[in-house]
PDB file of C-alpha atoms and ligand atoms in Angstrom:
ATOM      1  CA  MET A   1    -104.108 -35.072  14.881  1.00 52.00           C
ATOM      2  CA  SER A   2    -101.588 -36.510  17.680  1.00 58.00           C
ATOM      3  CA  PRO A   3    -100.904 -40.018  18.275  1.00 61.00           C
ATOM      4  CA  GLU A   4    -102.827 -41.770  20.247  1.00 63.00           C
ATOM      5  CA  PRO A   5    -102.472 -42.113  23.407  1.00 70.00           C
ATOM      6  CA  ARG A   6    -100.667 -44.999  25.184  1.00 78.00           C
ATOM      7  CA  PRO A   7     -98.656 -45.518  27.497  1.00 82.00           C
ATOM      8  CA  ASP A   8     -94.124 -45.231  27.138  1.00 87.00           C
ATOM      9  CA  PRO A   9     -92.182 -48.576  26.471  1.00 92.00           C
ATOM     10  CA  THR A  10     -91.151 -49.519  30.221  1.00 94.00           C
ATOM     11  CA  PRO A  11     -87.537 -49.587  30.520  1.00 93.00           C
ATOM     12  CA  GLU A  12     -87.423 -53.440  29.832  1.00 95.00           C
ATOM     13  CA  THR A  13     -89.227 -53.701  26.893  1.00 95.00           C
ATOM     14  CA  ARG A  14     -86.489 -51.283  25.369  1.00 95.00           C
ATOM     15  CA  MET A  15     -83.357 -53.401  26.362  1.00 95.00           C
ATOM     16  CA  GLN A  16     -85.733 -56.266  25.535  1.00 96.00           C
ATOM     17  CA  PHE A  17     -86.291 -53.644  21.768  1.00 97.00           C
ATOM     18  CA  LEU A  18     -82.344 -53.381  21.634  1.00 97.00           C
ATOM     19  CA  TYR A  19     -81.022 -56.869  21.959  1.00 97.00           C
ATOM     20  CA  ALA A  20     -83.500 -57.907  19.719  1.00 97.00           C
ATOM     21  CA  LEU A  21     -81.738 -55.065  17.311  1.00 98.00           C
ATOM     22  CA  ARG A  22     -77.962 -56.394  18.399  1.00 98.00           C
ATOM     23  CA  SER A  23     -78.649 -60.156  18.056  1.00 98.00           C
ATOM     24  CA  ARG A  24     -79.545 -59.259  14.788  1.00 97.00           C
ATOM     25  CA  GLY A  25     -77.254 -58.148  13.173  1.00 98.00           C
ATOM     26  CA  VAL A  26     -76.817 -54.308  14.087  1.00 98.00           C
ATOM     27  CA  THR A  27     -73.748 -53.339  15.693  1.00 97.00           C
ATOM     28  CA  ASP A  28     -73.493 -49.547  13.385  1.00 98.00           C
ATOM     29  CA  ALA A  29     -73.869 -47.446  17.833  1.00 98.00           C
ATOM     30  CA  ARG A  30     -75.025 -44.798  15.197  1.00 98.00           C
ATOM     31  CA  VAL A  31     -78.089 -46.911  13.863  1.00 98.00           C
ATOM     32  CA  LEU A  32     -78.525 -48.077  17.330  1.00 98.00           C
ATOM     33  CA  ASP A  33     -78.744 -44.831  18.801  1.00 98.00           C
ATOM     34  CA  ALA A  34     -80.828 -43.947  16.815  1.00 98.00           C
ATOM     35  CA  MET A  35     -83.905 -46.567  16.574  1.00 98.00           C
ATOM     36  CA  GLU A  36     -83.448 -46.493  20.875  1.00 97.00           C
ATOM     37  CA  ARG A  37     -84.920 -43.020  19.534  1.00 96.00           C
ATOM     38  CA  VAL A  38     -88.017 -43.253  17.947  1.00 97.00           C
ATOM     39  CA  ASP A  39     -89.918 -45.140  19.715  1.00 97.00           C
ATOM     40  CA  ARG A  40     -92.293 -47.100  16.668  1.00 97.00           C
ATOM     41  CA  GLY A  41     -95.419 -47.292  19.013  1.00 97.00           C
ATOM     42  CA  PRO A  42     -96.925 -43.970  17.273  1.00 97.00           C
ATOM     43  CA  PHE A  43     -96.683 -46.131  14.136  1.00 98.00           C
ATOM     44  CA  VAL A  44     -98.662 -49.659  14.924  1.00 97.00           C
ATOM     45  CA  ARG A  45    -101.964 -48.104  15.224  1.00 92.00           C
ATOM     46  CA  GLY A  46    -104.876 -50.190  16.133  1.00 90.00           C
ATOM     47  CA  LEU A  47    -104.867 -54.474  16.330  1.00 91.00           C
ATOM     48  CA  PHE A  48    -101.085 -54.549  16.369  1.00 94.00           C
ATOM     49  CA  ALA A  49    -100.926 -51.637  18.053  1.00 93.00           C
ATOM     50  CA  GLY A  50     -99.499 -53.816  21.762  1.00 92.00           C
ATOM     51  CA  ARG A  51     -96.910 -55.490  19.887  1.00 96.00           C
ATOM     52  CA  ALA A  52     -95.070 -52.263  18.091  1.00 97.00           C
ATOM     53  CA  TYR A  53     -91.503 -53.832  20.471  1.00 97.00           C
ATOM     54  CA  GLU A  54     -91.927 -56.841  18.619  1.00 97.00           C
ATOM     55  CA  ASP A  55     -89.561 -58.059  16.584  1.00 97.00           C
ATOM     56  CA  MET A  56     -91.664 -59.106  13.161  1.00 97.00           C
ATOM     57  CA  PRO A  57     -93.698 -56.648  10.715  1.00 96.00           C
ATOM     58  CA  LEU A  58     -97.368 -55.883  11.172  1.00 97.00           C
ATOM     59  CA  PRO A  59    -100.113 -54.717   9.268  1.00 96.00           C
ATOM     60  CA  ILE A  60    -100.680 -50.534   9.088  1.00 96.00           C
ATOM     61  CA  ALA A  61    -104.150 -49.973   7.359  1.00 95.00           C
ATOM     62  CA  CYS A  62    -104.042 -50.607   2.638  1.00 95.00           C
ATOM     63  CA  GLY A  63    -102.638 -54.169   3.225  1.00 94.00           C
ATOM     64  CA  GLN A  64     -99.127 -52.638   3.943  1.00 95.00           C
ATOM     65  CA  THR A  65     -96.896 -53.590   6.919  1.00 96.00           C
ATOM     66  CA  ILE A  66     -94.526 -51.830   8.315  1.00 97.00           C
ATOM     67  CA  SER A  67     -91.450 -53.586   8.555  1.00 97.00           C
ATOM     68  CA  GLN A  68     -89.568 -55.507  11.359  1.00 97.00           C
ATOM     69  CA  PRO A  69     -86.826 -53.531  13.417  1.00 98.00           C
ATOM     70  CA  SER A  70     -84.510 -55.968  13.204  1.00 98.00           C
ATOM     71  CA  VAL A  71     -84.198 -54.973   8.825  1.00 98.00           C
ATOM     72  CA  VAL A  72     -85.035 -52.099   9.347  1.00 98.00           C
ATOM     73  CA  GLY A  73     -81.961 -51.779  11.279  1.00 98.00           C
ATOM     74  CA  LEU A  74     -79.955 -53.477   9.047  1.00 98.00           C
ATOM     75  CA  MET A  75     -81.081 -52.026   5.832  1.00 98.00           C
ATOM     76  CA  THR A  76     -80.553 -48.510   8.191  1.00 98.00           C
ATOM     77  CA  GLN A  77     -76.932 -50.234   8.369  1.00 98.00           C
ATOM     78  CA  ALA A  78     -76.495 -50.355   4.973  1.00 98.00           C
ATOM     79  CA  LEU A  79     -77.623 -47.375   3.880  1.00 98.00           C
ATOM     80  CA  GLN A  80     -74.150 -45.636   5.622  1.00 98.00           C
ATOM     81  CA  VAL A  81     -75.629 -42.391   6.697  1.00 98.00           C
ATOM     82  CA  SER A  82     -74.431 -39.357   7.419  1.00 98.00           C
ATOM     83  CA  ALA A  83     -75.221 -35.863   9.199  1.00 98.00           C
ATOM     84  CA  ARG A  84     -74.514 -34.416   5.356  1.00 98.00           C
ATOM     85  CA  ASP A  85     -76.860 -36.772   3.016  1.00 98.00           C
ATOM     86  CA  LYS A  86     -80.096 -36.108   1.399  1.00 98.00           C
ATOM     87  CA  VAL A  87     -82.248 -39.673   1.454  1.00 99.00           C
ATOM     88  CA  LEU A  88     -84.940 -40.568  -1.144  1.00 99.00           C
ATOM     89  CA  GLU A  89     -86.784 -43.677   0.524  1.00 98.00           C
ATOM     90  CA  VAL A  90     -89.888 -45.325  -1.932  1.00 98.00           C
ATOM     91  CA  GLY A  91     -92.951 -46.901   0.264  1.00 98.00           C
ATOM     92  CA  THR A  92     -93.226 -44.798   3.186  1.00 98.00           C
ATOM     93  CA  GLY A  93     -95.810 -47.020   4.965  1.00 98.00           C
ATOM     94  CA  SER A  94     -95.983 -46.057   8.461  1.00 98.00           C
ATOM     95  CA  GLY A  95     -93.673 -43.713   7.937  1.00 98.00           C
ATOM     96  CA  TYR A  96     -91.522 -46.073  10.775  1.00 98.00           C
ATOM     97  CA  GLN A  97     -88.447 -45.801   8.248  1.00 98.00           C
ATOM     98  CA  ALA A  98     -87.965 -42.874   7.606  1.00 98.00           C
ATOM     99  CA  ALA A  99     -88.346 -41.430  10.858  1.00 98.00           C
ATOM    100  CA  VAL A 100     -85.294 -43.286  11.611  1.00 98.00           C
ATOM    101  CA  LEU A 101     -84.021 -42.032   9.175  1.00 98.00           C
ATOM    102  CA  ALA A 102     -84.886 -38.697   9.625  1.00 98.00           C
ATOM    103  CA  LYS A 103     -82.091 -39.265  13.122  1.00 98.00           C
ATOM    104  CA  LEU A 104     -79.275 -39.621  11.483  1.00 98.00           C
ATOM    105  CA  ALA A 105     -79.411 -38.060   7.635  1.00 98.00           C
ATOM    106  CA  ARG A 106     -80.234 -33.428   6.401  1.00 98.00           C
ATOM    107  CA  ARG A 107     -82.919 -34.294   4.911  1.00 98.00           C
ATOM    108  CA  VAL A 108     -85.210 -36.937   4.658  1.00 98.00           C
ATOM    109  CA  TYR A 109     -87.841 -37.445   0.965  1.00 98.00           C
ATOM    110  CA  SER A 110     -89.920 -40.581   1.504  1.00 98.00           C
ATOM    111  CA  ILE A 111     -92.534 -41.380  -1.045  1.00 98.00           C
ATOM    112  CA  ASP A 112     -95.536 -43.435  -1.332  1.00 98.00           C
ATOM    113  CA  ARG A 113     -98.500 -44.339  -4.163  1.00 98.00           C
ATOM    114  CA  HIS A 114    -101.120 -45.034  -1.054  1.00 98.00           C
ATOM    115  CA  PRO A 115    -102.250 -41.423  -0.821  1.00 97.00           C
ATOM    116  CA  ARG A 116    -104.364 -41.610   3.114  1.00 97.00           C
ATOM    117  CA  LEU A 117    -100.048 -43.557   3.788  1.00 98.00           C
ATOM    118  CA  VAL A 118     -98.894 -40.256   3.468  1.00 98.00           C
ATOM    119  CA  ARG A 119    -101.697 -37.977   5.725  1.00 98.00           C
ATOM    120  CA  GLU A 120    -101.073 -39.812   8.462  1.00 98.00           C
ATOM    121  CA  ALA A 121     -97.320 -40.194   8.158  1.00 98.00           C
ATOM    122  CA  ARG A 122     -96.880 -36.561   7.768  1.00 98.00           C
ATOM    123  CA  GLU A 123     -99.214 -35.807  10.087  1.00 98.00           C
ATOM    124  CA  LEU A 124     -96.904 -38.303  12.611  1.00 98.00           C
ATOM    125  CA  PHE A 125     -93.825 -36.282  11.797  1.00 98.00           C
ATOM    126  CA  GLU A 126     -95.041 -32.859  12.268  1.00 98.00           C
ATOM    127  CA  ALA A 127     -96.440 -35.175  15.988  1.00 97.00           C
ATOM    128  CA  LEU A 128     -92.991 -36.097  17.510  1.00 97.00           C
ATOM    129  CA  ASP A 129     -91.742 -32.374  15.853  1.00 97.00           C
ATOM    130  CA  LEU A 130     -89.138 -34.563  12.707  1.00 98.00           C
ATOM    131  CA  THR A 131     -89.010 -31.721  10.710  1.00 98.00           C
ATOM    132  CA  ASN A 132     -86.181 -32.745   8.273  1.00 98.00           C
ATOM    133  CA  ILE A 133     -88.664 -36.054   6.335  1.00 98.00           C
ATOM    134  CA  THR A 134     -91.213 -34.489   3.361  1.00 98.00           C
ATOM    135  CA  ALA A 135     -93.700 -37.427   2.963  1.00 98.00           C
ATOM    136  CA  ILE A 136     -94.838 -37.061  -0.723  1.00 98.00           C
ATOM    137  CA  THR A 137     -97.445 -39.076  -2.982  1.00 98.00           C
ATOM    138  CA  GLY A 138     -96.530 -40.488  -5.605  1.00 97.00           C
ATOM    139  CA  ASP A 139     -95.108 -43.431  -8.202  1.00 97.00           C
ATOM    140  CA  GLY A 140     -91.921 -42.958  -6.499  1.00 98.00           C
ATOM    141  CA  SER A 141     -90.429 -45.892  -9.591  1.00 97.00           C
ATOM    142  CA  HIS A 142     -89.673 -42.929 -10.965  1.00 97.00           C
ATOM    143  CA  GLY A 143     -87.973 -41.805  -7.838  1.00 98.00           C
ATOM    144  CA  LEU A 144     -88.189 -37.966  -7.269  1.00 98.00           C
ATOM    145  CA  PRO A 145     -86.714 -35.791  -9.972  1.00 97.00           C
ATOM    146  CA  GLU A 146     -86.707 -32.227  -9.027  1.00 96.00           C
ATOM    147  CA  GLN A 147     -84.658 -33.306  -6.433  1.00 98.00           C
ATOM    148  CA  ALA A 148     -82.179 -35.222  -7.391  1.00 98.00           C
ATOM    149  CA  PRO A 149     -79.394 -36.782  -7.420  1.00 98.00           C
ATOM    150  CA  PHE A 150     -79.735 -38.255  -4.022  1.00 98.00           C
ATOM    151  CA  ASP A 151     -77.125 -39.351  -1.344  1.00 98.00           C
ATOM    152  CA  ARG A 152     -78.814 -42.678  -0.576  1.00 98.00           C
ATOM    153  CA  ILE A 153     -81.511 -44.507  -1.631  1.00 98.00           C
ATOM    154  CA  ILE A 154     -83.510 -46.832  -0.288  1.00 98.00           C
ATOM    155  CA  VAL A 155     -86.401 -48.599  -1.245  1.00 98.00           C
ATOM    156  CA  THR A 156     -88.574 -50.778   1.219  1.00 97.00           C
ATOM    157  CA  ALA A 157     -91.095 -52.334  -0.896  1.00 96.00           C
ATOM    158  CA  ALA A 158     -89.605 -55.206  -3.746  1.00 96.00           C
ATOM    159  CA  ALA A 159     -89.413 -54.288  -7.230  1.00 94.00           C
ATOM    160  CA  GLU A 160     -87.656 -56.561  -9.793  1.00 94.00           C
ATOM    161  CA  ASP A 161     -85.012 -55.463 -10.410  1.00 94.00           C
ATOM    162  CA  PRO A 162     -83.527 -51.881  -8.931  1.00 95.00           C
ATOM    163  CA  PRO A 163     -84.893 -48.919 -10.820  1.00 96.00           C
ATOM    164  CA  GLY A 164     -83.510 -47.262 -13.359  1.00 97.00           C
ATOM    165  CA  PRO A 165     -84.501 -44.162 -12.789  1.00 98.00           C
ATOM    166  CA  LEU A 166     -83.509 -44.175  -9.030  1.00 98.00           C
ATOM    167  CA  LEU A 167     -79.825 -45.977 -10.527  1.00 98.00           C
ATOM    168  CA  ALA A 168     -80.012 -42.508 -12.237  1.00 98.00           C
ATOM    169  CA  GLN A 169     -80.507 -40.397  -9.356  1.00 98.00           C
ATOM    170  CA  LEU A 170     -78.804 -41.961  -7.787  1.00 98.00           C
ATOM    171  CA  LYS A 171     -74.738 -39.389  -6.617  1.00 98.00           C
ATOM    172  CA  ILE A 172     -71.797 -40.578  -7.605  1.00 98.00           C
ATOM    173  CA  GLY A 173     -70.267 -41.763  -5.017  1.00 98.00           C
ATOM    174  CA  GLY A 174     -74.005 -43.077  -3.170  1.00 98.00           C
ATOM    175  CA  ILE A 175     -75.520 -45.521  -2.478  1.00 98.00           C
ATOM    176  CA  MET A 176     -79.409 -47.453  -2.827  1.00 98.00           C
ATOM    177  CA  VAL A 177     -80.105 -50.921  -1.502  1.00 98.00           C
ATOM    178  CA  VAL A 178     -83.324 -52.739  -1.877  1.00 98.00           C
ATOM    179  CA  PRO A 179     -84.878 -55.456  -1.754  1.00 97.00           C
ATOM    180  CA  VAL A 180     -85.098 -57.842  -5.558  1.00 97.00           C
ATOM    181  CA  GLY A 181     -86.711 -61.311  -6.321  1.00 93.00           C
ATOM    182  CA  GLN A 182     -88.753 -62.057  -9.001  1.00 78.00           C
ATOM    183  CA  SER A 183     -91.323 -63.400  -6.438  1.00 74.00           C
ATOM    184  CA  ASP A 184     -93.260 -62.844  -3.336  1.00 73.00           C
ATOM    185  CA  ALA A 185     -91.524 -65.909  -1.492  1.00 79.00           C
ATOM    186  CA  VAL A 186     -87.604 -65.279  -2.496  1.00 86.00           C
ATOM    187  CA  GLN A 187     -85.884 -61.746  -1.969  1.00 95.00           C
ATOM    188  CA  THR A 188     -82.606 -60.112  -1.426  1.00 96.00           C
ATOM    189  CA  LEU A 189     -81.776 -57.118  -0.806  1.00 97.00           C
ATOM    190  CA  ILE A 190     -79.007 -55.523  -2.525  1.00 97.00           C
ATOM    191  CA  ARG A 191     -76.607 -53.257  -2.337  1.00 98.00           C
ATOM    192  CA  VAL A 192     -75.520 -50.319  -4.915  1.00 98.00           C
ATOM    193  CA  ARG A 193     -72.216 -48.636  -4.784  1.00 98.00           C
ATOM    194  CA  ARG A 194     -72.337 -45.873  -7.531  1.00 98.00           C
ATOM    195  CA  THR A 195     -68.723 -44.986  -9.090  1.00 98.00           C
ATOM    196  CA  GLU A 196     -67.823 -43.378 -11.952  1.00 97.00           C
ATOM    197  CA  ASP A 197     -67.269 -45.820 -13.810  1.00 96.00           C
ATOM    198  CA  GLY A 198     -70.789 -47.057 -13.019  1.00 97.00           C
ATOM    199  CA  PHE A 199     -72.826 -49.297 -10.440  1.00 98.00           C
ATOM    200  CA  GLU A 200     -71.089 -52.462  -7.522  1.00 98.00           C
ATOM    201  CA  TYR A 201     -74.044 -54.341  -6.456  1.00 97.00           C
ATOM    202  CA  ASP A 202     -73.643 -56.231  -3.693  1.00 96.00           C
ATOM    203  CA  GLU A 203     -76.167 -59.589  -1.548  1.00 97.00           C
ATOM    204  CA  LEU A 204     -76.721 -58.547   1.641  1.00 97.00           C
ATOM    205  CA  LEU A 205     -79.234 -60.712   2.954  1.00 94.00           C
ATOM    206  CA  PRO A 206     -82.344 -62.765   2.262  1.00 94.00           C
ATOM    207  CA  VAL A 207     -85.705 -60.906   2.162  1.00 95.00           C
ATOM    208  CA  ARG A 208     -89.766 -60.798   2.622  1.00 92.00           C
ATOM    209  CA  PHE A 209     -90.456 -57.316   1.357  1.00 93.00           C
ATOM    210  CA  VAL A 210     -95.031 -55.977  -0.065  1.00 92.00           C
ATOM    211  CA  PRO A 211     -94.830 -55.796  -4.303  1.00 93.00           C
ATOM    212  CA  LEU A 212     -93.292 -52.272  -5.457  1.00 95.00           C
ATOM    213  CA  LEU A 213     -96.416 -51.480  -7.510  1.00 94.00           C
ATOM    214  CA  GLU A 214     -97.016 -48.987 -10.855  1.00 91.00           C
ATOM    215  CA  GLY A 215     -98.948 -45.998 -10.063  1.00 93.00           C
ATOM    216  CA  LEU A 216    -100.730 -43.547  -7.094  1.00 93.00           C
ATOM    217  CA  ALA A 217    -103.153 -46.068  -5.725  1.00 94.00           C
ATOM    218  CA  ARG A 218    -106.519 -45.836  -6.199  1.00 83.00           C
ATOM    219  CA  ASN A 219    -108.746 -46.297  -2.517  1.00 68.00           C
ATOM    220  CA  GLY A 220    -106.942 -44.211  -0.540  1.00 58.00           C
TER     221      GLY A 220
HETATM  222  N1  LIG B   1     -91.034 -48.226   5.324  1.00 92.62           N
HETATM  223  C1  LIG B   1     -92.149 -48.745   5.650  1.00 92.62           C
HETATM  224  C2  LIG B   1     -92.518 -49.881   4.622  1.00 92.62           C
HETATM  225  C3  LIG B   1     -93.301 -50.202   3.375  1.00 92.62           C
HETATM  226  S1  LIG B   1     -94.588 -51.203   3.090  1.00 92.62           S
HETATM  227  C4  LIG B   1     -92.330 -48.537   6.997  1.00 92.62           C
HETATM  228  O1  LIG B   1     -91.710 -47.435   7.251  1.00 92.62           O
HETATM  229  O2  LIG B   1     -93.828 -48.310   8.031  1.00 92.62           O
HETATM  230  C5  LIG B   1     -94.228 -50.772   1.890  1.00 92.62           C
HETATM  231  C6  LIG B   1     -94.815 -49.248   0.905  1.00 92.62           C
HETATM  232  O3  LIG B   1     -94.032 -49.075  -0.352  1.00 92.62           O
HETATM  233  C7  LIG B   1     -96.526 -49.758   1.494  1.00 92.62           C
HETATM  234  O4  LIG B   1     -96.794 -48.594   1.818  1.00 92.62           O
HETATM  235  C8  LIG B   1     -96.479 -49.383  -0.573  1.00 92.62           C
HETATM  236  O5  LIG B   1     -97.384 -48.409  -0.463  1.00 92.62           O
HETATM  237  C9  LIG B   1     -95.407 -48.274  -1.278  1.00 92.62           C
HETATM  238  N2  LIG B   1     -95.567 -49.095  -2.647  1.00 92.62           N
HETATM  239  C10 LIG B   1     -95.813 -49.992  -3.534  1.00 92.62           C
HETATM  240  N3  LIG B   1     -95.353 -49.437  -4.693  1.00 92.62           N
HETATM  241  C11 LIG B   1     -94.654 -47.761  -4.259  1.00 92.62           C
HETATM  242  C12 LIG B   1     -93.938 -47.428  -6.048  1.00 92.62           C
HETATM  243  N4  LIG B   1     -94.439 -47.760  -6.903  1.00 92.62           N
HETATM  244  N5  LIG B   1     -93.502 -45.863  -5.270  1.00 92.62           N
HETATM  245  C13 LIG B   1     -94.358 -45.912  -4.114  1.00 92.62           C
HETATM  246  N6  LIG B   1     -94.992 -45.999  -2.801  1.00 92.62           N
HETATM  247  C14 LIG B   1     -94.352 -47.327  -3.453  1.00 92.62           C
END
C-alpha cells in the first residue's frame, strides 16, 4: 500500500518544523538532517493528517500516539547514534521514530505489541524505501534476544523502571534512552550507559508517554 496521496510540505512549513526542533534544543546537525529527510506527513493518517508538521504529539490507530517531533529529536540526540550501530526500538507506533533512526544507524529493529501498527509501519517503510528497518510484533519489554546485543536501545513507552531484559541486551559502551515514571503524569526521560562495571544513569527531561504494557494487544 502506498502512503495516502498528500501534497509535499511547503518550504515555509519545512522551515517552521525545523525551527521548532532547534528552539526546543535539538541542535545535533546529523539529527536535524535526518529529521529534515523524513517527512512526518505519511506517518499521521486520517483526521489529524493536516497537523503533521506541528510540534505536538498526535493520535494514531489503536489508541496510541505519534510522539512530538521535538521529543523525537531530543531522544535521538541523546542516543548518540552512529552509522555502524544496531538499534532496538520498543514501541513502533506510527514508525516515525524508527524512520528517523534508520537515517542514522546501520540497522533498526522496532517492536510493537499491536499487530496492526506493525503492519502499517512495515507498509510505509517499504513505500519509503527504508530497507534497514525490521518491524516485529511482540512484547518489547523482553527485548529481542535473537538480535542482541544492541549498540543503542530506545523505548518510546513509559516503564516504571528500565526493563531488566533490555539492560541485559545493551552492549558494553551502549546507550539506552527510556521514559520512566510511576504514573501517566510524571515521567522522566533517562539515559542509561552500560560500562565495564555496570550502568550509569542520567535524567534528561520531563516527558509524557503512553505506558509500556505487557503482552500482545488483542485488538489488532
Ligand atoms: N515511537 C512511536 C510512538 C510510540 S507510542 C512513533 O514514532 O510513532 C508507544 C507505542 O508503544 C505504542 O504503539 C504501544 O503499542 C507500544 N507499546 C507499549 N507497550 C509495549 C510493549 N510491551 N512492547 C512493544 N510495544 C509496546
